[in-house]
CSV table of C-alpha atoms in Angstrom, one decimal:
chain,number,residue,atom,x,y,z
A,1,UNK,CA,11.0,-12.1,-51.2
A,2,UNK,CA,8.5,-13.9,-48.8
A,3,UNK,CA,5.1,-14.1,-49.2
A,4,UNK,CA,4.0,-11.7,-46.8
A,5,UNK,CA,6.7,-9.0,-48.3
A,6,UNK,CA,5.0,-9.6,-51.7
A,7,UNK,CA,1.7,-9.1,-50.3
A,8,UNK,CA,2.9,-5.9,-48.9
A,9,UNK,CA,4.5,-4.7,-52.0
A,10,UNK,CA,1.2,-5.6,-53.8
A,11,UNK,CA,-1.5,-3.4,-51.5
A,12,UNK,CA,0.9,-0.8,-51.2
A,13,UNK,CA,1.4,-0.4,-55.3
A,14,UNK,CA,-1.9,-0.6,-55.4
A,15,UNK,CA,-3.7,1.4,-52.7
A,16,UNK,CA,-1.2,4.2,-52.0
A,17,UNK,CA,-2.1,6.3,-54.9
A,18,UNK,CA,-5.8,5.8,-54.6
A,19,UNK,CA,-5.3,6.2,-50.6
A,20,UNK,CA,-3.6,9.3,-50.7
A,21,UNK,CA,-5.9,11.1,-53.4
A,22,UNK,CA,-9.1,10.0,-51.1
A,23,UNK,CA,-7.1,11.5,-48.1
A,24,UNK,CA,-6.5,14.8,-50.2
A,25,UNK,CA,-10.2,15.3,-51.3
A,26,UNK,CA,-11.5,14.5,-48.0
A,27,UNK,CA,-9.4,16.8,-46.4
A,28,UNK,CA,-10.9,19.8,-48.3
A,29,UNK,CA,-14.2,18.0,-48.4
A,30,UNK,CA,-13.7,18.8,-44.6
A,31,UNK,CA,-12.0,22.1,-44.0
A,32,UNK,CA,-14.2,24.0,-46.5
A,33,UNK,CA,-17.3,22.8,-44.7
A,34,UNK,CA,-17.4,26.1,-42.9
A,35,UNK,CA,-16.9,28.3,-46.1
A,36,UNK,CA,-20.4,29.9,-48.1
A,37,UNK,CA,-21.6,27.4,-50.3
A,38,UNK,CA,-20.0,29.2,-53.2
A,39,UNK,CA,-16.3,29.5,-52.1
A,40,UNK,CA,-17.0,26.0,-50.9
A,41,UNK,CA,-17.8,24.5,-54.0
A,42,UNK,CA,-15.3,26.7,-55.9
A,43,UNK,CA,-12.3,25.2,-53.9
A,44,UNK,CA,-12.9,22.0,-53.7
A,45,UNK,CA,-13.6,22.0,-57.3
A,46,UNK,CA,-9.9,23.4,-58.0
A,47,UNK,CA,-8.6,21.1,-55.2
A,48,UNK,CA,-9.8,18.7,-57.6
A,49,UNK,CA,-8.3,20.1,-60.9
A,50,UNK,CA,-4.9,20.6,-59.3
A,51,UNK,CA,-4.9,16.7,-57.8
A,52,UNK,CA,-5.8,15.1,-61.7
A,53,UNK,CA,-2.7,18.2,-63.5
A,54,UNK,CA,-0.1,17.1,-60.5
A,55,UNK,CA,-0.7,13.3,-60.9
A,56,UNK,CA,-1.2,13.4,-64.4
A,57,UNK,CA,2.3,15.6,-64.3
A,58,UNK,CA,4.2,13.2,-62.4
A,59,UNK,CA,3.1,10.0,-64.5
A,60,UNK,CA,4.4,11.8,-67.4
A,61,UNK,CA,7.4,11.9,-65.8
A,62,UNK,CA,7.4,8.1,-65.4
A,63,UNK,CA,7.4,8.5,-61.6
A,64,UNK,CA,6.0,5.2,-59.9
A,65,UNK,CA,2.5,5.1,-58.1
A,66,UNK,CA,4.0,5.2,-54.9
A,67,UNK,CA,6.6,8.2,-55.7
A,68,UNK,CA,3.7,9.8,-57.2
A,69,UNK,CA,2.0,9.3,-53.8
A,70,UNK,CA,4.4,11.0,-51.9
A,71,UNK,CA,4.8,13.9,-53.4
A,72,UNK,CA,1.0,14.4,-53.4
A,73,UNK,CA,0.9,13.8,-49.7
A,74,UNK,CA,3.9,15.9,-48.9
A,75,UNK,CA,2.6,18.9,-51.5
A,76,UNK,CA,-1.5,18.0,-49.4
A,77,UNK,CA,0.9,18.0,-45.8
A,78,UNK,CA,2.4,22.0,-46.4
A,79,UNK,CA,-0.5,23.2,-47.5
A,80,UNK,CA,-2.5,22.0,-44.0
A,81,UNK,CA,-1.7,24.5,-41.7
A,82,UNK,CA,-3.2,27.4,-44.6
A,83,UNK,CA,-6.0,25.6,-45.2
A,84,UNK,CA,-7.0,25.7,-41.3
A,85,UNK,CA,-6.7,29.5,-41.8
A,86,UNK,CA,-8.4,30.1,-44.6
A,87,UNK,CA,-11.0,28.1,-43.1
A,88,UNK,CA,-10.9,30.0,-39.6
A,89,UNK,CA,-12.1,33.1,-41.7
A,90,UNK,CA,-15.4,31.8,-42.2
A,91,UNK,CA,-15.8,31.0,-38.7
A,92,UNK,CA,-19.4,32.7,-37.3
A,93,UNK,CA,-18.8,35.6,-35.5
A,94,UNK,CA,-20.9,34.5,-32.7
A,95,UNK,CA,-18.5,31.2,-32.5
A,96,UNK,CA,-15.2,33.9,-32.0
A,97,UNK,CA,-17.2,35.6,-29.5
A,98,UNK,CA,-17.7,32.6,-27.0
A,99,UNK,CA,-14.2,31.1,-28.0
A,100,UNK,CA,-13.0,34.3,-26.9
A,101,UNK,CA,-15.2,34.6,-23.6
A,102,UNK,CA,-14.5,30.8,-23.0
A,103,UNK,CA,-10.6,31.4,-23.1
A,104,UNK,CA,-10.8,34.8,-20.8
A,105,UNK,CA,-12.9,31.9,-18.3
A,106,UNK,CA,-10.4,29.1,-18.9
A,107,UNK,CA,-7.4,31.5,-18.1
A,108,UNK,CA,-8.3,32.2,-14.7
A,109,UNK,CA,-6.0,30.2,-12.3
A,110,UNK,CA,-8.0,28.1,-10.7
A,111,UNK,CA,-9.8,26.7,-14.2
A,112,UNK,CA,-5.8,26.0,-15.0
A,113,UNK,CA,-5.4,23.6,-11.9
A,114,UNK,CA,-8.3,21.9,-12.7
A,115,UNK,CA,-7.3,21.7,-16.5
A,116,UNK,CA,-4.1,20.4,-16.4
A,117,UNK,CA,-4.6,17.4,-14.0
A,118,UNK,CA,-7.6,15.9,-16.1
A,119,UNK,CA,-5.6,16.2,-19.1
A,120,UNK,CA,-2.6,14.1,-17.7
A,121,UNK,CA,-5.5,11.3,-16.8
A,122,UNK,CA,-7.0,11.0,-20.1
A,123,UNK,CA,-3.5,10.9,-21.4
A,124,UNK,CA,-2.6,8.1,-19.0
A,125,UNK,CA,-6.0,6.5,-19.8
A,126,UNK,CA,-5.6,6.4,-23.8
A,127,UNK,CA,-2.0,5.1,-23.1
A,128,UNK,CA,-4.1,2.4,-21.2
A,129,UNK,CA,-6.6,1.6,-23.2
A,130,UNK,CA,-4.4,0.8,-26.2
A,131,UNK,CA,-1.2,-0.6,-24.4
A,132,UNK,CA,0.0,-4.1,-25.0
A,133,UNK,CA,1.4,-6.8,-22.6
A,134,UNK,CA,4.6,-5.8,-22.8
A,135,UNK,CA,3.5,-2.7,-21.2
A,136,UNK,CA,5.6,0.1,-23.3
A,137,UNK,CA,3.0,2.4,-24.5
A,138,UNK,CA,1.7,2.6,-21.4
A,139,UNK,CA,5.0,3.9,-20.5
A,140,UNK,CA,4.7,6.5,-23.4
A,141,UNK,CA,1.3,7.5,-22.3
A,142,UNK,CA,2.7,7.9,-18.3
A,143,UNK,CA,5.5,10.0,-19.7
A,144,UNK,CA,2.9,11.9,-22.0
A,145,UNK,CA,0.9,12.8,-18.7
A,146,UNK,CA,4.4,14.0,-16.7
A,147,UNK,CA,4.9,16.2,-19.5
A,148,UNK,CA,1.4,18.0,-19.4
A,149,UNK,CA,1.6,17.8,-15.4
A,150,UNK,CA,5.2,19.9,-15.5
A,151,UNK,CA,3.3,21.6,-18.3
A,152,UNK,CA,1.6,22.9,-15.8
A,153,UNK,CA,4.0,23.4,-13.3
A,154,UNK,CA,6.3,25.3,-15.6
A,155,UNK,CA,3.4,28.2,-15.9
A,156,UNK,CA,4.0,28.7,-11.8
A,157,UNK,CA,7.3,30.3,-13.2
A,158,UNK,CA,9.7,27.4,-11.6
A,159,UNK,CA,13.4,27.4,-13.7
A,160,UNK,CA,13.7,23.6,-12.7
A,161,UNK,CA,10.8,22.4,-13.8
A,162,UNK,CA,11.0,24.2,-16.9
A,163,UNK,CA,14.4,22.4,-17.3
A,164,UNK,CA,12.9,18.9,-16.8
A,165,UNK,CA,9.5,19.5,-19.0
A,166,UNK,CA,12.4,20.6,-22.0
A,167,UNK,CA,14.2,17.4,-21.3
A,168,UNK,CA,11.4,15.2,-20.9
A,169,UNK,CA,9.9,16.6,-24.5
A,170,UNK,CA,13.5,16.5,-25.6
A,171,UNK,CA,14.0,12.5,-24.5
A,172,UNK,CA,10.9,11.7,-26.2
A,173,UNK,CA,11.3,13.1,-29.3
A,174,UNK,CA,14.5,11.4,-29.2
A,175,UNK,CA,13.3,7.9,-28.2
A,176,UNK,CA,10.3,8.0,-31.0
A,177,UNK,CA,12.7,8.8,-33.7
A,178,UNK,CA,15.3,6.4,-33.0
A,179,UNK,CA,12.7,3.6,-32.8
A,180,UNK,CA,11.4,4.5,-36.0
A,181,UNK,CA,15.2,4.4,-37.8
A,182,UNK,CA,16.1,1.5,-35.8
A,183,UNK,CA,13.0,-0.7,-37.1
A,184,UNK,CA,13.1,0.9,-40.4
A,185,UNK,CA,16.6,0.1,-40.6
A,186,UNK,CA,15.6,-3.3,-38.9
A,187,UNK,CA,12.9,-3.7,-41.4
A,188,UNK,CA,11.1,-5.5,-39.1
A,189,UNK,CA,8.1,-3.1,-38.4
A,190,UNK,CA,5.4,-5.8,-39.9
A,191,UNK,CA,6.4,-8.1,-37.8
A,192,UNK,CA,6.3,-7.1,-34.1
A,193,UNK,CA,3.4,-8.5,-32.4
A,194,UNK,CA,2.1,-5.3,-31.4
A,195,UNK,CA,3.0,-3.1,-34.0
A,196,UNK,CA,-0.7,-1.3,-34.9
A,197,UNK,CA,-1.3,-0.5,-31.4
A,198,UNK,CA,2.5,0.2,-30.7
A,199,UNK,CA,1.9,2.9,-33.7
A,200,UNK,CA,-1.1,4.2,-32.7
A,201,UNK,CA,0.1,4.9,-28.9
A,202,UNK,CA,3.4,6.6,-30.4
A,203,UNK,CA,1.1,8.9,-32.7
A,204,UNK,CA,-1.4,9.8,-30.3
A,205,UNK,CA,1.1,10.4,-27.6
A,206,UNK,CA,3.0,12.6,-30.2
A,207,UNK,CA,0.1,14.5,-30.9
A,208,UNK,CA,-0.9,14.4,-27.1
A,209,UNK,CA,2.4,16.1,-26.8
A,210,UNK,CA,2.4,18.8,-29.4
A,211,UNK,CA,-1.3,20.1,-27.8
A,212,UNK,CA,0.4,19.8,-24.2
A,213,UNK,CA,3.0,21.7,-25.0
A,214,UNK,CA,1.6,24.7,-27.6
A,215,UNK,CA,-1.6,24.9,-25.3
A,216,UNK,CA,0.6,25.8,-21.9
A,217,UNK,CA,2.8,28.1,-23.6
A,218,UNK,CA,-0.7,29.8,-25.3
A,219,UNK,CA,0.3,29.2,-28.3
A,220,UNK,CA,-2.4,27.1,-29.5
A,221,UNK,CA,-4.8,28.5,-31.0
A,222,UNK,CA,-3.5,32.1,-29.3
A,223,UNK,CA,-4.0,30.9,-25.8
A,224,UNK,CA,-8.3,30.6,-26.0
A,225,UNK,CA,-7.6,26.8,-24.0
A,226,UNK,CA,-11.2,25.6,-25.1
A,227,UNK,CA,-10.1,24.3,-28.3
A,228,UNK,CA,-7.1,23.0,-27.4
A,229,UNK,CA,-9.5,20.8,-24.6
A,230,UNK,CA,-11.9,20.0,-28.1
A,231,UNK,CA,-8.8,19.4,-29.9
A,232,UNK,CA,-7.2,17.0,-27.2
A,233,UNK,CA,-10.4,15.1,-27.6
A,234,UNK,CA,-11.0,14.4,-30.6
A,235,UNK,CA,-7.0,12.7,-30.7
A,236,UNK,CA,-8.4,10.8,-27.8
A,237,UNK,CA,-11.2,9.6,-29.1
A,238,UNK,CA,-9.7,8.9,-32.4
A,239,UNK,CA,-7.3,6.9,-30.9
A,240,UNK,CA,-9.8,4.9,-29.2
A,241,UNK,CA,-12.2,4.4,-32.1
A,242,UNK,CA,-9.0,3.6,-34.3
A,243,UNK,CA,-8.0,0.8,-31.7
A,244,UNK,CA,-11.2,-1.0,-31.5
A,245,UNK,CA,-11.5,-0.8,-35.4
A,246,UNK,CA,-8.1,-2.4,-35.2
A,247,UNK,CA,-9.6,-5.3,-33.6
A,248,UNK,CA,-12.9,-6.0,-35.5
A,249,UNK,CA,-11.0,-6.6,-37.8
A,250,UNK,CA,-10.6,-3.8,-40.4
A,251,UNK,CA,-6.8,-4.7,-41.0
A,252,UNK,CA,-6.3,-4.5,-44.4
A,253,UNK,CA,-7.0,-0.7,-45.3
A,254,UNK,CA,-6.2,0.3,-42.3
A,255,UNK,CA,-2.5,-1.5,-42.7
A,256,UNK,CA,-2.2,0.0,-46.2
A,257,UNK,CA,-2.1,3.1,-45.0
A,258,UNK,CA,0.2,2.2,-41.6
A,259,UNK,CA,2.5,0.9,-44.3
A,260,UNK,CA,1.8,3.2,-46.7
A,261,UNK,CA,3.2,6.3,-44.1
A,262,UNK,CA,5.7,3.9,-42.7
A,263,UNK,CA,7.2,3.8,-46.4
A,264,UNK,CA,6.8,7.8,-46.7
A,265,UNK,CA,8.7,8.3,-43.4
A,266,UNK,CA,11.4,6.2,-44.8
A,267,UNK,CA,11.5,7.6,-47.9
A,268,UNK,CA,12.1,11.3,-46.1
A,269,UNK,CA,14.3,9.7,-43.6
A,270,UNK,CA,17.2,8.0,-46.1
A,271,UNK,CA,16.4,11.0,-49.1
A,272,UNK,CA,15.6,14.3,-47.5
A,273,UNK,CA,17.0,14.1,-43.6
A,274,UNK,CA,15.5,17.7,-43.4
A,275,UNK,CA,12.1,16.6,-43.7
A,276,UNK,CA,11.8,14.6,-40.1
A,277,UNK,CA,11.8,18.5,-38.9
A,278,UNK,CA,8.8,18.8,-40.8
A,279,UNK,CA,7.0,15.6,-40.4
A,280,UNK,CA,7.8,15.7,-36.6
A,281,UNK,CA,6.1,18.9,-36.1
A,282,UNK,CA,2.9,17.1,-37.4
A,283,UNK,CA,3.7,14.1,-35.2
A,284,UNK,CA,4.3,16.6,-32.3
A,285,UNK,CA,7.6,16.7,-32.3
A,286,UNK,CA,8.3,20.2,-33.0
A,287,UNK,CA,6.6,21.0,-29.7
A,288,UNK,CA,10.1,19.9,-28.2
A,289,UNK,CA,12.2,21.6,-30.7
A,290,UNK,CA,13.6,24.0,-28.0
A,291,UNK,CA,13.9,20.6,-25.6
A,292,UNK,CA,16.0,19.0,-28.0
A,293,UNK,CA,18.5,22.3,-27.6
A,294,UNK,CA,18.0,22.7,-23.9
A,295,UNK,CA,18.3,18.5,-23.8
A,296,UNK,CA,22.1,18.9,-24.4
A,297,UNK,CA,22.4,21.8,-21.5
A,298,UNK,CA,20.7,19.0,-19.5
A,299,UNK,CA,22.7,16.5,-19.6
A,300,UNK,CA,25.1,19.0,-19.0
A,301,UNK,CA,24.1,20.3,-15.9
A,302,UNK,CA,22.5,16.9,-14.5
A,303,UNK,CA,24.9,14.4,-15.6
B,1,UNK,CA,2.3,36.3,-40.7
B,2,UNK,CA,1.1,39.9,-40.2
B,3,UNK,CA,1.1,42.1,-43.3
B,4,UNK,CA,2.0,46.0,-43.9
B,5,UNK,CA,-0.3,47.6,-45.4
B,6,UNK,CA,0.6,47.7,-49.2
B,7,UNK,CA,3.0,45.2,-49.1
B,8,UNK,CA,2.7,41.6,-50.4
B,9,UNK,CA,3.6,38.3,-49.1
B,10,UNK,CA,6.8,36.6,-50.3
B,11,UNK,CA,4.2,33.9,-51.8
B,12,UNK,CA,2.0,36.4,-53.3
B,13,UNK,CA,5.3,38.5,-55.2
B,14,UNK,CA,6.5,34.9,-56.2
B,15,UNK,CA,3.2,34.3,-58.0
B,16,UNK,CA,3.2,37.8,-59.5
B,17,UNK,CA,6.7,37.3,-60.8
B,18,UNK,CA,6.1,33.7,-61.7
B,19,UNK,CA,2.9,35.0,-63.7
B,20,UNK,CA,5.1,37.9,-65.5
B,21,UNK,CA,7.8,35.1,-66.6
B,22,UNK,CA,4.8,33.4,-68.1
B,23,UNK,CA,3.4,36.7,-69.8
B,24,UNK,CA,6.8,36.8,-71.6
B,25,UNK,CA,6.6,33.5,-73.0
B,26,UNK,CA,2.9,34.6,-74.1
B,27,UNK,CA,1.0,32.9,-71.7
B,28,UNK,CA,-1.3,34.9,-70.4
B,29,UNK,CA,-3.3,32.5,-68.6
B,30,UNK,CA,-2.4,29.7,-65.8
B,31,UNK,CA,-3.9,27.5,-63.0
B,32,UNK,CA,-3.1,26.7,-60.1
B,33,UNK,CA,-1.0,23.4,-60.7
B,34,UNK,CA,1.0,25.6,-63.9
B,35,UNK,CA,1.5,28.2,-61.3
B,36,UNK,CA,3.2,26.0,-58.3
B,37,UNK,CA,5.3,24.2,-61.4
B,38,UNK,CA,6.2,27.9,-62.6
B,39,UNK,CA,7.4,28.9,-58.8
B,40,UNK,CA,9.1,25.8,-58.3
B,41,UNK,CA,11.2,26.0,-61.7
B,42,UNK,CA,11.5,29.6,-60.9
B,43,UNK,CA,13.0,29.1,-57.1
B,44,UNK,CA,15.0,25.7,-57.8
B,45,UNK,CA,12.9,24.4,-55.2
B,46,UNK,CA,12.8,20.3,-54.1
B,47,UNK,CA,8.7,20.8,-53.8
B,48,UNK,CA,6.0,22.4,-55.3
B,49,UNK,CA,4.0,24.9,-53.0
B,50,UNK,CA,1.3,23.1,-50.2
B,51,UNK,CA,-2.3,23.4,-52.0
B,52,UNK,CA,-3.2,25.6,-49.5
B,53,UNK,CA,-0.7,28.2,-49.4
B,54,UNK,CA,-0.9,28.7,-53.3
B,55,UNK,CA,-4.8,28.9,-54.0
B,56,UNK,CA,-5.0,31.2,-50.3
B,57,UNK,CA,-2.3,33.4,-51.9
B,58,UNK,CA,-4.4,33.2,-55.4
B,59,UNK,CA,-7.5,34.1,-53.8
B,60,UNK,CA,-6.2,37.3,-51.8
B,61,UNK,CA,-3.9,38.4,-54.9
B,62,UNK,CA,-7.5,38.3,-56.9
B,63,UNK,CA,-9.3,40.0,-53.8
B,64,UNK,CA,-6.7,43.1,-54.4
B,65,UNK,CA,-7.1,43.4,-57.6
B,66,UNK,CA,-3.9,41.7,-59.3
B,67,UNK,CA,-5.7,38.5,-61.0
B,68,UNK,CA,-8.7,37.5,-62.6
B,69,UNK,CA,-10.0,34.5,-62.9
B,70,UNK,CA,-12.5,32.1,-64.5
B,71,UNK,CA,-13.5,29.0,-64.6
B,72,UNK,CA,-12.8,26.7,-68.1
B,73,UNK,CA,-15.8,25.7,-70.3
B,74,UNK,CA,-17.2,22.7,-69.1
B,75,UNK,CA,-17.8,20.7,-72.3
B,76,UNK,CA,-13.5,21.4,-73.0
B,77,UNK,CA,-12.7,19.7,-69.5
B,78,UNK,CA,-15.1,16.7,-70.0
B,79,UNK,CA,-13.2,16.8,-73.7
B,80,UNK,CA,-10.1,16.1,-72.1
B,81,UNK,CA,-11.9,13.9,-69.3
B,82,UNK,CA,-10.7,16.0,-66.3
B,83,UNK,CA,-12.2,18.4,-63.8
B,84,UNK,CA,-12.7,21.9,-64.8
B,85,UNK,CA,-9.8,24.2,-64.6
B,86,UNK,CA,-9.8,27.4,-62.7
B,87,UNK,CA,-7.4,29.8,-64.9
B,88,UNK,CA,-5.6,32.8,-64.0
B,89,UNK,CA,-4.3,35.9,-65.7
B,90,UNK,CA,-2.7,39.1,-64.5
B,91,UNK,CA,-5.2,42.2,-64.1
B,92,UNK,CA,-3.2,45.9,-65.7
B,93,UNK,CA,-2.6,46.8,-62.2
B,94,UNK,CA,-1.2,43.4,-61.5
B,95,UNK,CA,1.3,43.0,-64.9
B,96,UNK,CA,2.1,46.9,-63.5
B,97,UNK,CA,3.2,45.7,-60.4
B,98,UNK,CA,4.7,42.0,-61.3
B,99,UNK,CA,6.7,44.2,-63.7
B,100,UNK,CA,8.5,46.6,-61.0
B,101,UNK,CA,8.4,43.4,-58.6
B,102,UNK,CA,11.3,41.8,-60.9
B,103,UNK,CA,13.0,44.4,-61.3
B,104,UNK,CA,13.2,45.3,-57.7
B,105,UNK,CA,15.3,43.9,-54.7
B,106,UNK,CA,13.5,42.7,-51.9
B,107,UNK,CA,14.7,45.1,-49.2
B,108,UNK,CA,14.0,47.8,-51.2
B,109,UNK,CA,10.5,46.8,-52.2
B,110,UNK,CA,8.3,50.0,-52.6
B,111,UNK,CA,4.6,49.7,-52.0
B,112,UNK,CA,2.7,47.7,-54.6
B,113,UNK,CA,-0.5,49.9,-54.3
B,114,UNK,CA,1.3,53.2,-55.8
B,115,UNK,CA,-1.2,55.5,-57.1
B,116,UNK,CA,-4.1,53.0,-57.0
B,117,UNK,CA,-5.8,51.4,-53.9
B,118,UNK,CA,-8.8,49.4,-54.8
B,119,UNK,CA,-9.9,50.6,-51.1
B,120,UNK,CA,-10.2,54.1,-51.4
């Protein structure tokens, strides 16, 4: 074991527990910030309780920190998408009313051709921003902007360009999953040059592609388009933010958790195969589930 | 997922069964983490239930009038140095229905309100 391997191994035994805990109370510090004080307080107090019983559970066990920080994470993951529900209730009334009247706006046609084309530039330009010299996440970010671009094409109601926006989705998904294996497998994801931006273009571009893809089929957040637009930005300008942090020089939590989710995606990959479903609908690759089908009648009917 | 009226969730009748099992071994009162361990045991599942899902389903299941809850005494959790516990137990109307829940199929399940509707 090398040095930098040992280091590694060290932050990870040591951060991924604490890591993942402060991910799961901030997440609930977060989505209960629309919730009555009362509820508020009352969930994030029982968030709480169940964190210390589940931990406490699993050392009892004699699970390892890191196991124990994976099944936390994956038991925080299933519960996201119920959380955003529950806290959608609480929404103001007044704030449904001008979601709504803001989606009847953004549906009209001509608010779509104007939607779809600035999307695909600040796809291209957070590809840009982050890509390295040897130039490949800027390739991920172009084909990110092609997809939303057919995105739009597709809602003209063209059969061929629905046929290429599946197998472009489809090619993707396929391309960020067998990078992943093959450096896993490789073991050599510390050490390419450009690995943190490399990472972050492949997640944003993932996420880039699951909005693209719900928000033209309408069904992201039920077709009212100006959240999907807030939503879009905020992975933009994470992305950004994240990059420059990246190069001030906040590397060492920041690359406990990059290894500390590398190690979780491995962990799924080799023990529980069914679980890249899952975790690639979070990394936006269930938005290309049905391209991944219609990928082999591609390839079919064009090769 | 869109509800019928009067019926329940395939999370919410898991808890409800999950929370008769429990009666039968004479506990009457759980919390949320002794609930998704219950399910888990009680479904053979690779995973406990998603922290959201369980304590949305807790909180609607108490809404209608199967659970009640409270919170533990403050001076016990600090005794045990951990946060407070929110516990659980199954309301008459909710043991009623739990009851009938087990020893129905799931196609066949009749509606869990019967003769009571905390609505009406």
């Amino acid at each position: 074991m090398d040095m930098l391997e040992y280091i590694y191994l060290t932050l990870l035994n040591a951060f991924a527990l604490p890591a993942t805990r402060s991910m799961v109370i901030g997440w609930s510090w977060l989505y209960t910030l629309a919730a009555p004080e009362e509820e508020r307080e009352a969930r994030r107090a029982e968030i709480l309780s169940d964190l210390h019983e589940q931990i406490n559970d699993c050392q009892e066990e004699g699970l390892g920190t890191v196991a124990i920080a994976i099944r936390v994470f994956l038991r925080f993951l299933w519960g996201v998408p119920s959380d955003i529900v529950w806290a959608v209730g609480f929404l103001p009334a007044t704030l449904a009313q001008n979601l709504t009247g803001a989606s009847e706006a953004i549906k009209r046609p001509d608010t779509l051709k104007l939607l779809a084309p600035w999307l695909a530039v600040l796809t291209v330009l957070n590809g840009g921003v982050i890509a390295s010299d040897d130039g490949w996440p800027t390739v991920l970010a172009l084909n990110v902007g092609m997809v939303v671009a057919l995105g739009y094409l597709w809602k003209q109601h063209l059969s061929w360009v629905r046929r290429i926006f599946y197998f472009w989705c489809g090619f993707a998904a396929f391309a960020l999953i067998g990078f992943l294996v093959f450096m896993t497998i490789q073991y050599r994801l510390y050490q390419m040059p450009n690995f943190y931006p490399g990472l972050l273009a492949l997640l944003s571009v993932g996420l880039a592609m699951a909005v693209a893809d719900k928000s033209v089929r309408g069904r992201l957040f039920k077709g009212r388009w100006r959240p999907v637009v807030v939503c879009w930005v905020v992975i933009a300008t994470t992305s950004l933010t994240t990059a420059s942090l990246f190069e001030d020089g906040l590397v060492i939590l920041l690359a406990v958790w990059t290894y500390a989710a590398l190690i979780i995606l491995a962990y799924v990959m080799l023990f529980g195969m069914i679980f890249i479903a899952a975790l690639g609908w979070y990394g936006g690759l269930r938005a290309s589930a049905a391209g991944m089908r219609l990928m082999a009648v591609g390839i079919q009917r064009f090769f | 997922m869109r509800r019928k009226v009067g019926s329940l969730l395939p999370i919410e009748r898991s808890i409800l069964e999950a929370a008769i099992y429990l009666q039968r071994r004479h506990i009457y009162e759980f919390h949320g983490f002794g609930m998704a361990k219950e399910i888990k045991e009680q479904k053979e599942a690779r995973l406990l239930i998603g922290h959201g899902t369980l304590y949305r389903a807790l909180g609607r299941l108490e809404k209608q009038g199967f659970l009640l809850s409270r919170w533990e005494d403050p001076v016990v959790a600090a005794e045990h140095n951990r946060p407070r516990r929110k516990f659980y137990e199954l309301t008459a109307h909710g043991s009623a229905v739990g009851t009938r829940l087990l020893t129905t199929p799931t196609e066949s399940m009749p509606s869990v309100w019967g003769a009571w509707n905390p609505s009406s």
